[in-house]
CSV table of C-alpha atoms in Angstrom, one decimal:
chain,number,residue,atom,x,y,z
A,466,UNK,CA,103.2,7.1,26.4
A,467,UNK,CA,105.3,8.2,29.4
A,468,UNK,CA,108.9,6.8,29.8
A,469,UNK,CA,109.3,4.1,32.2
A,470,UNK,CA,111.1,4.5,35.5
A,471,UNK,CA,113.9,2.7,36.1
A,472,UNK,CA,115.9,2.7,39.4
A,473,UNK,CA,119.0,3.0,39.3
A,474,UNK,CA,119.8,2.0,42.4
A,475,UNK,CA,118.9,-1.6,41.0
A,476,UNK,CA,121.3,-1.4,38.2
A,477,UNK,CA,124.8,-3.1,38.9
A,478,UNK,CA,127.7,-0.6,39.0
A,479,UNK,CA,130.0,-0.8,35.6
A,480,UNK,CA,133.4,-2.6,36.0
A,481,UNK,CA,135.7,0.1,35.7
A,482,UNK,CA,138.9,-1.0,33.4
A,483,UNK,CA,142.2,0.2,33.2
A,484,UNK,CA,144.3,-0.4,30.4
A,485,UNK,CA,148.5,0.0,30.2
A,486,UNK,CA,149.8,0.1,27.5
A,487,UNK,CA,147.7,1.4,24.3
A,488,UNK,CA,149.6,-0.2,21.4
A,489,UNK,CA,147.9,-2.1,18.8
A,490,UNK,CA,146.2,-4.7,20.8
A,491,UNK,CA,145.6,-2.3,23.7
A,492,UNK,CA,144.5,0.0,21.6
A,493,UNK,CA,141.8,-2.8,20.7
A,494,UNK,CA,141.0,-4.2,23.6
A,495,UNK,CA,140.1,-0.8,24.6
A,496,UNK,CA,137.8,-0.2,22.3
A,497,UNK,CA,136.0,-3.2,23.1
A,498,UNK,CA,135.9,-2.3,26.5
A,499,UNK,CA,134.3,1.3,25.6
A,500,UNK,CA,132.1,-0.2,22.9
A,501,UNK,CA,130.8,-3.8,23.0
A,502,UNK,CA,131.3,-5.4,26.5
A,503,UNK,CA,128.5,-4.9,28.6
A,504,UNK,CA,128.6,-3.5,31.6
A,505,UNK,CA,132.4,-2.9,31.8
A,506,UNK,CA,133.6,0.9,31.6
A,507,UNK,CA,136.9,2.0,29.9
A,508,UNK,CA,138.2,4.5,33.0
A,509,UNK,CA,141.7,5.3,32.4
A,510,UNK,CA,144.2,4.4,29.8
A,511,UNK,CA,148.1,4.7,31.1
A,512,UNK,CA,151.4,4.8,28.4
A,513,UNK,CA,154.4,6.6,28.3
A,514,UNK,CA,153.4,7.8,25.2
A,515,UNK,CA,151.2,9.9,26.6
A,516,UNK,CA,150.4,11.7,23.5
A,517,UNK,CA,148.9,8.5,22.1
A,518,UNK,CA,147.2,7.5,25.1
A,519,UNK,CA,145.0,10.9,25.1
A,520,UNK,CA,144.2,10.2,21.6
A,521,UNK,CA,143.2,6.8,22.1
A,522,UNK,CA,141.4,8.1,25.2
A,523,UNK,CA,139.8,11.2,23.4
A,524,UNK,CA,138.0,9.1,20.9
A,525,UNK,CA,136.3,6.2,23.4
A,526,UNK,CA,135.5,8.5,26.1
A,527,UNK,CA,137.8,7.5,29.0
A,528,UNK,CA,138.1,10.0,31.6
A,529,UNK,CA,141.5,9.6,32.6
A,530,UNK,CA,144.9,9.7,31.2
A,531,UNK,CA,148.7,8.9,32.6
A,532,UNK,CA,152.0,8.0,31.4
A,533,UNK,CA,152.4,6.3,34.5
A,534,UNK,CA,150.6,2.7,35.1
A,535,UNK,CA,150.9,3.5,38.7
A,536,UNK,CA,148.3,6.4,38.8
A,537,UNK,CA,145.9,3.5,37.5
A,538,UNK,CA,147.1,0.9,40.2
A,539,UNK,CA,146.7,3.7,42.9
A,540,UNK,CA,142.9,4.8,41.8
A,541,UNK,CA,140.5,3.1,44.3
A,542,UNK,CA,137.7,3.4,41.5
A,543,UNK,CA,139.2,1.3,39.3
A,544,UNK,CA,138.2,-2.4,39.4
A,545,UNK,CA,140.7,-4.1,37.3
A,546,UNK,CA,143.0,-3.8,34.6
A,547,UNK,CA,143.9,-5.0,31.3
A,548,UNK,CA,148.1,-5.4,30.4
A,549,UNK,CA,149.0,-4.7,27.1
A,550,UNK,CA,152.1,-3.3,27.6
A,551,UNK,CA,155.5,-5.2,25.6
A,552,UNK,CA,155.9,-8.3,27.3
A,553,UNK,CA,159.0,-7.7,29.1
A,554,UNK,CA,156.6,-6.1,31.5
A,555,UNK,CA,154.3,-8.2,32.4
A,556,UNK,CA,155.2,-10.0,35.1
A,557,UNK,CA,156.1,-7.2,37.3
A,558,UNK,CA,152.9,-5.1,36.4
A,559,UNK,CA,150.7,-8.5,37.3
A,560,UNK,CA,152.4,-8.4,40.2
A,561,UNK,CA,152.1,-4.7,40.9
A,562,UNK,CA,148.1,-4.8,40.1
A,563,UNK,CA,147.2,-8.2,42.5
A,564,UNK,CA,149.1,-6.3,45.4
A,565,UNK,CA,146.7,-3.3,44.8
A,566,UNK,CA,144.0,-5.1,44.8
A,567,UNK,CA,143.3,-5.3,40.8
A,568,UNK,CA,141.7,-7.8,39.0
A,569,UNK,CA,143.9,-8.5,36.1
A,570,UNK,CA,143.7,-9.5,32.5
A,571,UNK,CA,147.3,-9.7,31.0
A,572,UNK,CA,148.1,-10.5,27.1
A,573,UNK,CA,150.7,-13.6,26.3
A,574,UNK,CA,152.9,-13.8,27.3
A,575,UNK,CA,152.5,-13.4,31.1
A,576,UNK,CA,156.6,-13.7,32.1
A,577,UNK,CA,159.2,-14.0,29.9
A,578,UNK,CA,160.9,-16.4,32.5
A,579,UNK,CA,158.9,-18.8,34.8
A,580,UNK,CA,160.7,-17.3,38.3
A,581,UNK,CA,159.8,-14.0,37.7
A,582,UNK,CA,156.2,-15.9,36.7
A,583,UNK,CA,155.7,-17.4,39.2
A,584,UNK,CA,156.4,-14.7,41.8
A,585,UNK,CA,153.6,-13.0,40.0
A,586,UNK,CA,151.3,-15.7,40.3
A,587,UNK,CA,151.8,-15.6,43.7
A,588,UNK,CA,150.8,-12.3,44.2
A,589,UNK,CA,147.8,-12.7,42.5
A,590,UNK,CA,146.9,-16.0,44.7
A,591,UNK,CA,147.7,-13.8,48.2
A,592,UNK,CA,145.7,-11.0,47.0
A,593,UNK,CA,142.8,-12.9,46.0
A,594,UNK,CA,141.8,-11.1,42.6
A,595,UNK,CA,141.2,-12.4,39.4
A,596,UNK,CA,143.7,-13.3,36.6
A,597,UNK,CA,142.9,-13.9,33.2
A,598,UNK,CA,145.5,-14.6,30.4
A,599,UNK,CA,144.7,-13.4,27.0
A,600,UNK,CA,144.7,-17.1,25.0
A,601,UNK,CA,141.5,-15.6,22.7
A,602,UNK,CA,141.6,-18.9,20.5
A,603,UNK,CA,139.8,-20.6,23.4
A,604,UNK,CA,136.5,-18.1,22.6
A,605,UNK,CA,136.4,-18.8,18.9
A,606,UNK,CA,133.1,-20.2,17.8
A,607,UNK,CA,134.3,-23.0,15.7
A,608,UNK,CA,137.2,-23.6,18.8
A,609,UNK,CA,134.7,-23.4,22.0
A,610,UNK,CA,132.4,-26.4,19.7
A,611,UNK,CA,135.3,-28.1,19.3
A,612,UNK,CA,136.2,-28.0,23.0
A,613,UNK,CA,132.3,-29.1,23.7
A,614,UNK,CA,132.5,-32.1,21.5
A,615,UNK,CA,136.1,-33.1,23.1
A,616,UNK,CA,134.6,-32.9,26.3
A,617,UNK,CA,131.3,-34.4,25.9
A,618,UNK,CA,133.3,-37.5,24.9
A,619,UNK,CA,132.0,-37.3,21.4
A,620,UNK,CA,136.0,-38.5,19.7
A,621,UNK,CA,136.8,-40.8,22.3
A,622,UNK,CA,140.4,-40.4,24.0
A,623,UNK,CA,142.9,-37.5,22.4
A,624,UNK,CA,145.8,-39.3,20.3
A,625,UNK,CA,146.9,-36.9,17.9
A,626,UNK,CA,147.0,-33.1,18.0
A,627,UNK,CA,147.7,-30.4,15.8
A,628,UNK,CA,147.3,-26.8,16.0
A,629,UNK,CA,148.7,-24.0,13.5
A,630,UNK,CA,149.4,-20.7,13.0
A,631,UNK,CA,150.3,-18.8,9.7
A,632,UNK,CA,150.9,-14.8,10.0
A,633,UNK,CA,149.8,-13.1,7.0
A,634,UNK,CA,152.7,-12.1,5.1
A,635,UNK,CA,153.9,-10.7,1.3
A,636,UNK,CA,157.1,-13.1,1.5
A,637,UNK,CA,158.8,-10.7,3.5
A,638,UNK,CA,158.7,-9.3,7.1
A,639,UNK,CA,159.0,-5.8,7.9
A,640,UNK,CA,161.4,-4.9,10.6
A,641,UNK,CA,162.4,-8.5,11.5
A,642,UNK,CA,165.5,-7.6,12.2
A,643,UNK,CA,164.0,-5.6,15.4
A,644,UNK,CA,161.6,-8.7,16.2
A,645,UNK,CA,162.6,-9.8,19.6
A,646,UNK,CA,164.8,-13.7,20.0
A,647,UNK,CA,162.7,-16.5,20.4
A,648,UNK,CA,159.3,-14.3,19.1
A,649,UNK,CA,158.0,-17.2,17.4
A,650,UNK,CA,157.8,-19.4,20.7
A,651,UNK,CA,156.6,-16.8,23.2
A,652,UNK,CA,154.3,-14.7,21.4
A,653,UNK,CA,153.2,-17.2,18.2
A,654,UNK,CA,153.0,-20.7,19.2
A,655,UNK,CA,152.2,-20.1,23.0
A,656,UNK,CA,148.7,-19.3,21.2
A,657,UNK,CA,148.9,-23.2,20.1
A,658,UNK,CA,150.1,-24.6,23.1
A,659,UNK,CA,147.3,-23.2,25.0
A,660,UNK,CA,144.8,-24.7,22.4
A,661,UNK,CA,146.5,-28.1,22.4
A,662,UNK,CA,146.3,-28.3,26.2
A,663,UNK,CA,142.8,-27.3,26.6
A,664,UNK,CA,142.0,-29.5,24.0
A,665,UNK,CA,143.9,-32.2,26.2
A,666,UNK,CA,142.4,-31.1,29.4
A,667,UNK,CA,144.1,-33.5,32.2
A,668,UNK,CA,147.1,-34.6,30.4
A,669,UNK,CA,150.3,-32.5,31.3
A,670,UNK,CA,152.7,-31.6,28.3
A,671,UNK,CA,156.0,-34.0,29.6
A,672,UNK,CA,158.3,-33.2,26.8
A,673,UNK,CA,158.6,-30.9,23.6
A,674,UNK,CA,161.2,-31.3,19.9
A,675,UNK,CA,161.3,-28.3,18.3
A,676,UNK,CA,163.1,-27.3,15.0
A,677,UNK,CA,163.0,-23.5,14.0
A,678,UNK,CA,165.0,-21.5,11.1
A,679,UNK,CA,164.7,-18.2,9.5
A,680,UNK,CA,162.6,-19.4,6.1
A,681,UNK,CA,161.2,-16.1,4.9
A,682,UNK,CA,164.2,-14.5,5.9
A,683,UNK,CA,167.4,-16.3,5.8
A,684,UNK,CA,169.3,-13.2,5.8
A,685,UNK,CA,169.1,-12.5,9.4
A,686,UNK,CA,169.0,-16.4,10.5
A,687,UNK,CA,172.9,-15.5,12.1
A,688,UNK,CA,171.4,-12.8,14.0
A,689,UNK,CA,169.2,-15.4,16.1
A,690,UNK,CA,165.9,-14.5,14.0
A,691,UNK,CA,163.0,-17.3,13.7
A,692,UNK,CA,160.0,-17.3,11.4
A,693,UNK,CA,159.5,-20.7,11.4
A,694,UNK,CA,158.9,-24.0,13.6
A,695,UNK,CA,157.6,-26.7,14.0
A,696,UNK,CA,157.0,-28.4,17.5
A,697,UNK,CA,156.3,-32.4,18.7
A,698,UNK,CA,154.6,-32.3,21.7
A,699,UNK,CA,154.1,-35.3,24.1
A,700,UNK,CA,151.7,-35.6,26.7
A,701,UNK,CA,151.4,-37.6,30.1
A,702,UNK,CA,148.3,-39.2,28.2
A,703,UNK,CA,150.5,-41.0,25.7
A,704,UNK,CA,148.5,-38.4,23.4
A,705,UNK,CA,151.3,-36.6,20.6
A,706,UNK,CA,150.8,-33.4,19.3
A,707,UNK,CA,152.2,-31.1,16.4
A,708,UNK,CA,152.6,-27.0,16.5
A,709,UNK,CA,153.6,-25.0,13.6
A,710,UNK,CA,154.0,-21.6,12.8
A,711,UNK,CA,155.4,-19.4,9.8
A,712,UNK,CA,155.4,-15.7,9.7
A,713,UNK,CA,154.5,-15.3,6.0
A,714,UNK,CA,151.3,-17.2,4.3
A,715,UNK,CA,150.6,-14.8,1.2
A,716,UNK,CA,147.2,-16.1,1.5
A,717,UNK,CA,145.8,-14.8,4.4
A,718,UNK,CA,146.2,-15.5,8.2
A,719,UNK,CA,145.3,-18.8,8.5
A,720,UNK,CA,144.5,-20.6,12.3
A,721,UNK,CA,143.6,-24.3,12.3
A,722,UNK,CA,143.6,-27.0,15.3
A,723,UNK,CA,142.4,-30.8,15.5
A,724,UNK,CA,141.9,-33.6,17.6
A,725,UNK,CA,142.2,-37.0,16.5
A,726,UNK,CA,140.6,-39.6,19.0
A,727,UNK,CA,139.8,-42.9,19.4
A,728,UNK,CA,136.0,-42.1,18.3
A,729,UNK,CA,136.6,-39.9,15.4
A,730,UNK,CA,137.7,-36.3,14.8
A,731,UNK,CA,137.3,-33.1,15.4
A,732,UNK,CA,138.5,-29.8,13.4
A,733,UNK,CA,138.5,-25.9,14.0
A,734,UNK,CA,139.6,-22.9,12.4
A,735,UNK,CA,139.8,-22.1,8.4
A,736,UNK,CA,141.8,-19.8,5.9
A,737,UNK,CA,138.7,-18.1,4.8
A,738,UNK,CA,136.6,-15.3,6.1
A,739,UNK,CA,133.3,-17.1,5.2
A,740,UNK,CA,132.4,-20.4,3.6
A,741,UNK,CA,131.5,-18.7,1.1
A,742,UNK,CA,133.0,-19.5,-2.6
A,743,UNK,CA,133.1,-18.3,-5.8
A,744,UNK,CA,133.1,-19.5,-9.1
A,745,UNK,CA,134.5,-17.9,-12.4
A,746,UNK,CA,136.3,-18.2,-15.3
A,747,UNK,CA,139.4,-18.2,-13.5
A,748,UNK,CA,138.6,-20.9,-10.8
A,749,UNK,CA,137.5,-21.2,-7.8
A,750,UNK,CA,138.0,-18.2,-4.9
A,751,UNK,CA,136.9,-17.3,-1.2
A,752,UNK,CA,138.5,-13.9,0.6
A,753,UNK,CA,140.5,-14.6,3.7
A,754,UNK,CA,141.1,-12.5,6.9
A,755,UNK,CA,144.5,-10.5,7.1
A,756,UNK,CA,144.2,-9.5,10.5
A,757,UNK,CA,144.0,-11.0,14.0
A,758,UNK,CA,141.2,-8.6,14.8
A,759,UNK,CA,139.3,-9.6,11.4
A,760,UNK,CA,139.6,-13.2,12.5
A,761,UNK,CA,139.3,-13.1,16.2
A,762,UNK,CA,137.2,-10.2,16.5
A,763,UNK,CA,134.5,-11.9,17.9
A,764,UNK,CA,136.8,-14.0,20.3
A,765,UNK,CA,138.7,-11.1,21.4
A,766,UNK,CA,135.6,-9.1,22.5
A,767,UNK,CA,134.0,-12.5,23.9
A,768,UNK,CA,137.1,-12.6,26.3
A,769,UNK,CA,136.4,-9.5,28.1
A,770,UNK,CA,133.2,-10.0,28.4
A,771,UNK,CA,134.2,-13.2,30.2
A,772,UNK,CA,136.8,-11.3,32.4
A,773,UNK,CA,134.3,-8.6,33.1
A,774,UNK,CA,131.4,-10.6,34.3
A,775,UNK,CA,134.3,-12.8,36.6
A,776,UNK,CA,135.2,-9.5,38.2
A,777,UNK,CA,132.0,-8.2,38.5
A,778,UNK,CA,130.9,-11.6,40.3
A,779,UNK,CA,133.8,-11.3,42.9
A,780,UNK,CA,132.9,-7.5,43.4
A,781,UNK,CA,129.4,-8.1,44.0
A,782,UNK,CA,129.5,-11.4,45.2
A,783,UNK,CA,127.1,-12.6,42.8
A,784,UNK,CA,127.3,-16.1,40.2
A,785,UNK,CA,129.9,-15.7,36.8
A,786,UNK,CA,127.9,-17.4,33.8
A,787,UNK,CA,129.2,-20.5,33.5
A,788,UNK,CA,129.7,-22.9,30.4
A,789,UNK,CA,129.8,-26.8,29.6
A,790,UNK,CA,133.5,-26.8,29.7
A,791,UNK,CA,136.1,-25.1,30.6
A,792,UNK,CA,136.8,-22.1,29.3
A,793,UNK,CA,138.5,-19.2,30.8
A,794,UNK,CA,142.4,-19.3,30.7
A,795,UNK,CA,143.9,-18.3,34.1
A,796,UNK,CA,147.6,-19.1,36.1
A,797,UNK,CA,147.9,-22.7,35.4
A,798,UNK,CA,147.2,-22.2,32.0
A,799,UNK,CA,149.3,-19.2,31.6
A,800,UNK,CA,152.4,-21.0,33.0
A,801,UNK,CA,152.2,-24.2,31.6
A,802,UNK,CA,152.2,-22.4,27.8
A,803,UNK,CA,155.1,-20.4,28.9
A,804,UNK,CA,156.6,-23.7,30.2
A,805,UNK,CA,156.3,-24.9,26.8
A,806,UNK,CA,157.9,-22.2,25.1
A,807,UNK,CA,161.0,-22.0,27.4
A,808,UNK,CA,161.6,-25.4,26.9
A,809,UNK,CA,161.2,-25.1,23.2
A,810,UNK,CA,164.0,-22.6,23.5
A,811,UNK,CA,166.2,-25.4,25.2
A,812,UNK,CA,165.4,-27.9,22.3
A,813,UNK,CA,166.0,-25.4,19.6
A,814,UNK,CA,169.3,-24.9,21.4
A,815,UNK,CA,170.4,-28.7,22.0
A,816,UNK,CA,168.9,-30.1,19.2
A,817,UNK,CA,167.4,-32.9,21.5
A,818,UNK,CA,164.1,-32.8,23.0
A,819,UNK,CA,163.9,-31.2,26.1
A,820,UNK,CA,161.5,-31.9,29.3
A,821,UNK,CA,159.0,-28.9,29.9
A,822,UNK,CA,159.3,-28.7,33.6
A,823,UNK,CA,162.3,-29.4,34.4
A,824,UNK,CA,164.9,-28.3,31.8
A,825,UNK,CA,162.9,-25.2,31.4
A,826,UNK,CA,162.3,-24.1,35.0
A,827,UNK,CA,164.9,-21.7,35.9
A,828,UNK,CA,164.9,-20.3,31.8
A,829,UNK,CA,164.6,-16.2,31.4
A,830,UNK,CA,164.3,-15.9,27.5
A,831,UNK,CA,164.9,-11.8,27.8
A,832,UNK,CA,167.7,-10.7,25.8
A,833,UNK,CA,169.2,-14.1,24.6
A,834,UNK,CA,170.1,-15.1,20.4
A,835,UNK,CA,169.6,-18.2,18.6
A,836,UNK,CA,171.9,-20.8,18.3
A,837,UNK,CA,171.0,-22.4,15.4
């Protein structure tokens, strides 16, 4: 039989992505991009590891390569961009891509300080593009039914929240003494701040108590280093909520969240790759996920399929898909968590709790130390 002919005048033009920064996570995102988002094109790839970057590049086909993430911002082909770069940066590169025009997907955190935040933000509100903040937990299966039940009303009213999140570990972390202050609130339990208020939709988070110590290394707790806390969250809703985190579970990298409501209960997230068990002589065993992309593989590619079909709808002026809830984290959510982190800082500090707007509006974590 004869091929059939397809027009490709009728086909929707790919959403062209550019990524900065092609680290570990950018180095994945990229590949997602290039191999399992539909309709989304991996274009150019910008670090100042250049070297890396045409690698990286080399193997998923993109065409172009920079050590300068301005050569991307200045392309009139490319649609929008994905920021991956160390998080000092962030800020000042959402803010460089809104004002050329770039839709913009940014990992946590998006500021490291809620001025320099929100002078971003406002870029990408006067520009008009697209933001996106990379809070991947919300696309987990076992999260997103979570979410559906919460808002379908099936536990009643929130009262008690938790959310957790164990790193992997072998009791001891490599090269903690070059992990950046205050690591375990910006870049670990913002993850669990953003699940805890989208599983609160509505309610505001009016004040946070946070205790934090170096556990799994108590060598460096005078140098300022945390790889432990534990967070009490309260909301406008009268609702409480708990966030913990450790850098070191031996037995695998383990994410959990529940609600409790006034209807019942709803949990997401297990320790185990599968629900699968087995049973021998020497007890009972399951294999669990050492890696955020084993876990969240799925969720981290679901994301940018997300981001891609909102850019693509702005671009062509057509319908995103649309869900049951509410789903895809953008600037509110993205400063609210950071909100929460700051002010987690402050309480960590003081030992009191600390309100999250207020005490924590004018806070710039960048370069500070403990003070335990």
């Amino acid at each position: 039989m004869a091929y059939l002919n397809r027009n490709s005048a009728d086909l929707p033009a790919p959403v062209r992505i550019g990524l900065i920064g092609s680290g570990w996570m950018g180095a994945f995102h990229a590949e997602s991009v290039a191999r399992r988002v539909p309709g989304a094109e991996l274009a150019a790839i910008a670090d100042p590891n250049v070297e890396s970057a045409a690698a990286l590049a080399t193997t998923l086909g993109a065409g172009k390569v920079t050590a300068d993430a301005a050569d991307i911002l200045a392309d009139p082909e490319i649609d929008a961009v994905i920021i991956a770069s160390p998080a000092r940066f962030h800020s000042s590169l959402i803010a460089q891509a809104a004002n050329a025009g770039k839709h913009v997907f940014c990992e946590k955190p998006a500021g490291q300080g809620l001025d320099e935040l929100d002078a971003a933000l406002a870029a990408v509100e006067a520009a008009g593009v697209h933001f996106q903040i990379g809070f991947n937990r919300r696309y987990a299966e076992d999260f997103r039914a979570a979410k559906k039940d919460i808002s379908a009303g099936t536990i009643g009213t929130p009262q008690l929240l938790r959310s957790l999140t164990r790193d992997p570990g072998t009791g001891r972390i490599p090269h903690a003494a070059r992990v950046p202050a205050w690591t375990v609130f910006l870049e670990t339990l913002i993850h669990d701040f953003d699940t805890l208020n989208w599983f609160n939709e509505g309610a505001e988070p009016v004040e946070v108590y946070a205790l934090a110590d170096a556990l799994v290394e108590p060598g460096l707790r005078d140098q300022g280093f945390l790889d432990t806390a534990v967070v009490t969250i309260r909301y406008s809703n009268g609702s409480i909520a708990v966030a913990e985190a450790n850098f070191s579970a031996l037995y695998g990298y383990d994410i959990r969240g529940e609600v409790f409501g006034s209807k019942g209960m709803v949990q997401a997230g297990r320790a185990t790759e599968t629900a699968a068990r087995r049973f021998t002589a020497e007890g009972m065993s399951s294999d669990t996920p050492r890696l955020n992309i084993e876990l969240f593989r799925q969720a981290y590619t679901d994301e940018l399929v997300d981001f891609a079909d909102a850019v693509r709808a702005r671009r062509d002026g057509t319908r995103a898909p649309s869900a049951a809830y509410s789903l895809t984290p953008g600037a509110t959510d993205a400063r609210r968590a950071l909100a929460m982190a700051l002010a987690c800082i402050e309480s960590v500090k003081r030992g009191t709790p600390v309100a999250v707007n207020t005490t924590a509006a004018n806070t710039t974590a960048a370069n500070e130390t403990a003070v335990l």
